[in-house]
């Protein structure tokens, strides 16, 4: 360190004795001043680094208790004000309904658009014109399907429901006469006969109420269509913009994730998002084709054998197939009840026909169409359906299986990774597990 006296002397170009300073002495003095300045700067940086590390240590030690306390308060306040929270959440989703509808429509339309871009127009150079043409064709394809449903299938289904409801009295009388003849042939105990007749009458009364509710619901739905046109219009605009700029939107979303989270967490979040998107695409693509095939097979078989209300029952069979395990049973029961009241002598043959059609679809078409897109065992599918229906209703039922498939894969990978790391630490394997190895173990 240079003293104040030396610094003043050096500044005047003289040494301590007052003699003029030589060039060597001047260079030595400047070097000493530079070294002292560097030492002071280094000391300042070390102090700042220490203070920063101390703040991070304090934050890390207090972060978990603070987060737990915050979550506890939020959960408590949510349950204490559940009515107000539900109203606010409902209003939020109601306001943003066009956004959600537009995202859902863009997700569905992206399947044919991606097929057109990668298969039909794959030799066309990537440009805005290619995207616009493929998007237009995909939108027209979806609109044609919707128009066919609105103007061809739904009116016939509504007519079948109205005819079934109007003829319910005659169907009940014929069913009662058929049942009376059956009781006479079976020669049942009067107590058993009375009990069975009571159960049948209860079922018929509930079915009559259900059909009346369906007719009223169809009329109400027709009236409410006019009130949703504005939402559909904005949803269409949002879906068009989202599809045309999907790469840009995805890139922006990735930037937000990278900016908020650490590199490791951001990479994990993006990986989970990619897997979820792939699972949803594969699942819905396969299920749409599968539901169409099953409904078509059921309609053809019912038409060939002359069953009544073939279109109505076939549409229900195809639509309910999107709900695993429960859907086929619900559709078979629904069709059996309709056949029971309209043509009771053929209800057993209808059940046999539905079972045969479902077996053909499950063993011939399902493995080739859906394949291993889900890869869940029956028990996990059942758990997923129960959780999804209980927590989120219809949306939960539709999304539960692919989401459960992603969660199952992630948990399996974590378990396999932990087991192999412990085996490596115990000396049971020579090298640590790799990501490729963990993914291979999960696929098995």
Short mmCIF file of N, CA and C in Angstrom, two decimals, residues 37 39 62 80 87 176 179 218 243 286 380 396:
data_model
loop_
_atom_site.label_atom_id
_atom_site.label_comp_id
_atom_site.label_asym_id
_atom_site.label_seq_id
_atom_site.Cartn_x
_atom_site.Cartn_y
_atom_site.Cartn_z
N UNK A 37 -5.39 -1.12 -5.93
CA UNK A 37 -6.74 -0.97 -6.43
C UNK A 37 -7.39 -2.31 -6.75
N UNK A 39 -6.63 -5.18 -5.35
CA UNK A 39 -6.90 -5.85 -4.09
C UNK A 39 -8.19 -5.33 -3.46
N UNK A 62 -35.59 -20.99 4.69
CA UNK A 62 -36.94 -20.51 5.03
C UNK A 62 -37.95 -20.77 3.93
N UNK A 80 -63.03 -22.27 3.20
CA UNK A 80 -63.89 -21.37 3.97
C UNK A 80 -64.80 -20.55 3.07
N UNK A 87 -67.78 -19.37 -7.62
CA UNK A 87 -68.38 -18.34 -8.48
C UNK A 87 -67.32 -17.62 -9.30
N UNK A 176 -95.91 -55.38 -21.67
CA UNK A 176 -96.67 -55.99 -20.59
C UNK A 176 -97.35 -57.28 -21.07
N UNK A 179 -94.67 -59.85 -21.45
CA UNK A 179 -94.24 -60.33 -20.15
C UNK A 179 -95.27 -61.23 -19.50
N UNK A 218 -83.17 -31.74 -25.72
CA UNK A 218 -82.89 -31.46 -27.13
C UNK A 218 -83.49 -30.12 -27.55
N UNK A 243 -53.51 -22.10 -35.02
CA UNK A 243 -52.99 -23.09 -35.96
C UNK A 243 -51.96 -22.48 -36.91
N UNK A 286 -56.52 -42.10 -32.37
CA UNK A 286 -56.96 -43.50 -32.40
C UNK A 286 -58.39 -43.68 -31.96
N UNK A 380 -55.62 -49.53 -13.82
CA UNK A 380 -55.23 -48.12 -13.87
C UNK A 380 -56.20 -47.31 -14.71
N UNK A 396 -63.01 -34.56 -17.53
CA UNK A 396 -62.11 -35.49 -16.86
C UNK A 396 -62.19 -36.89 -17.42
#
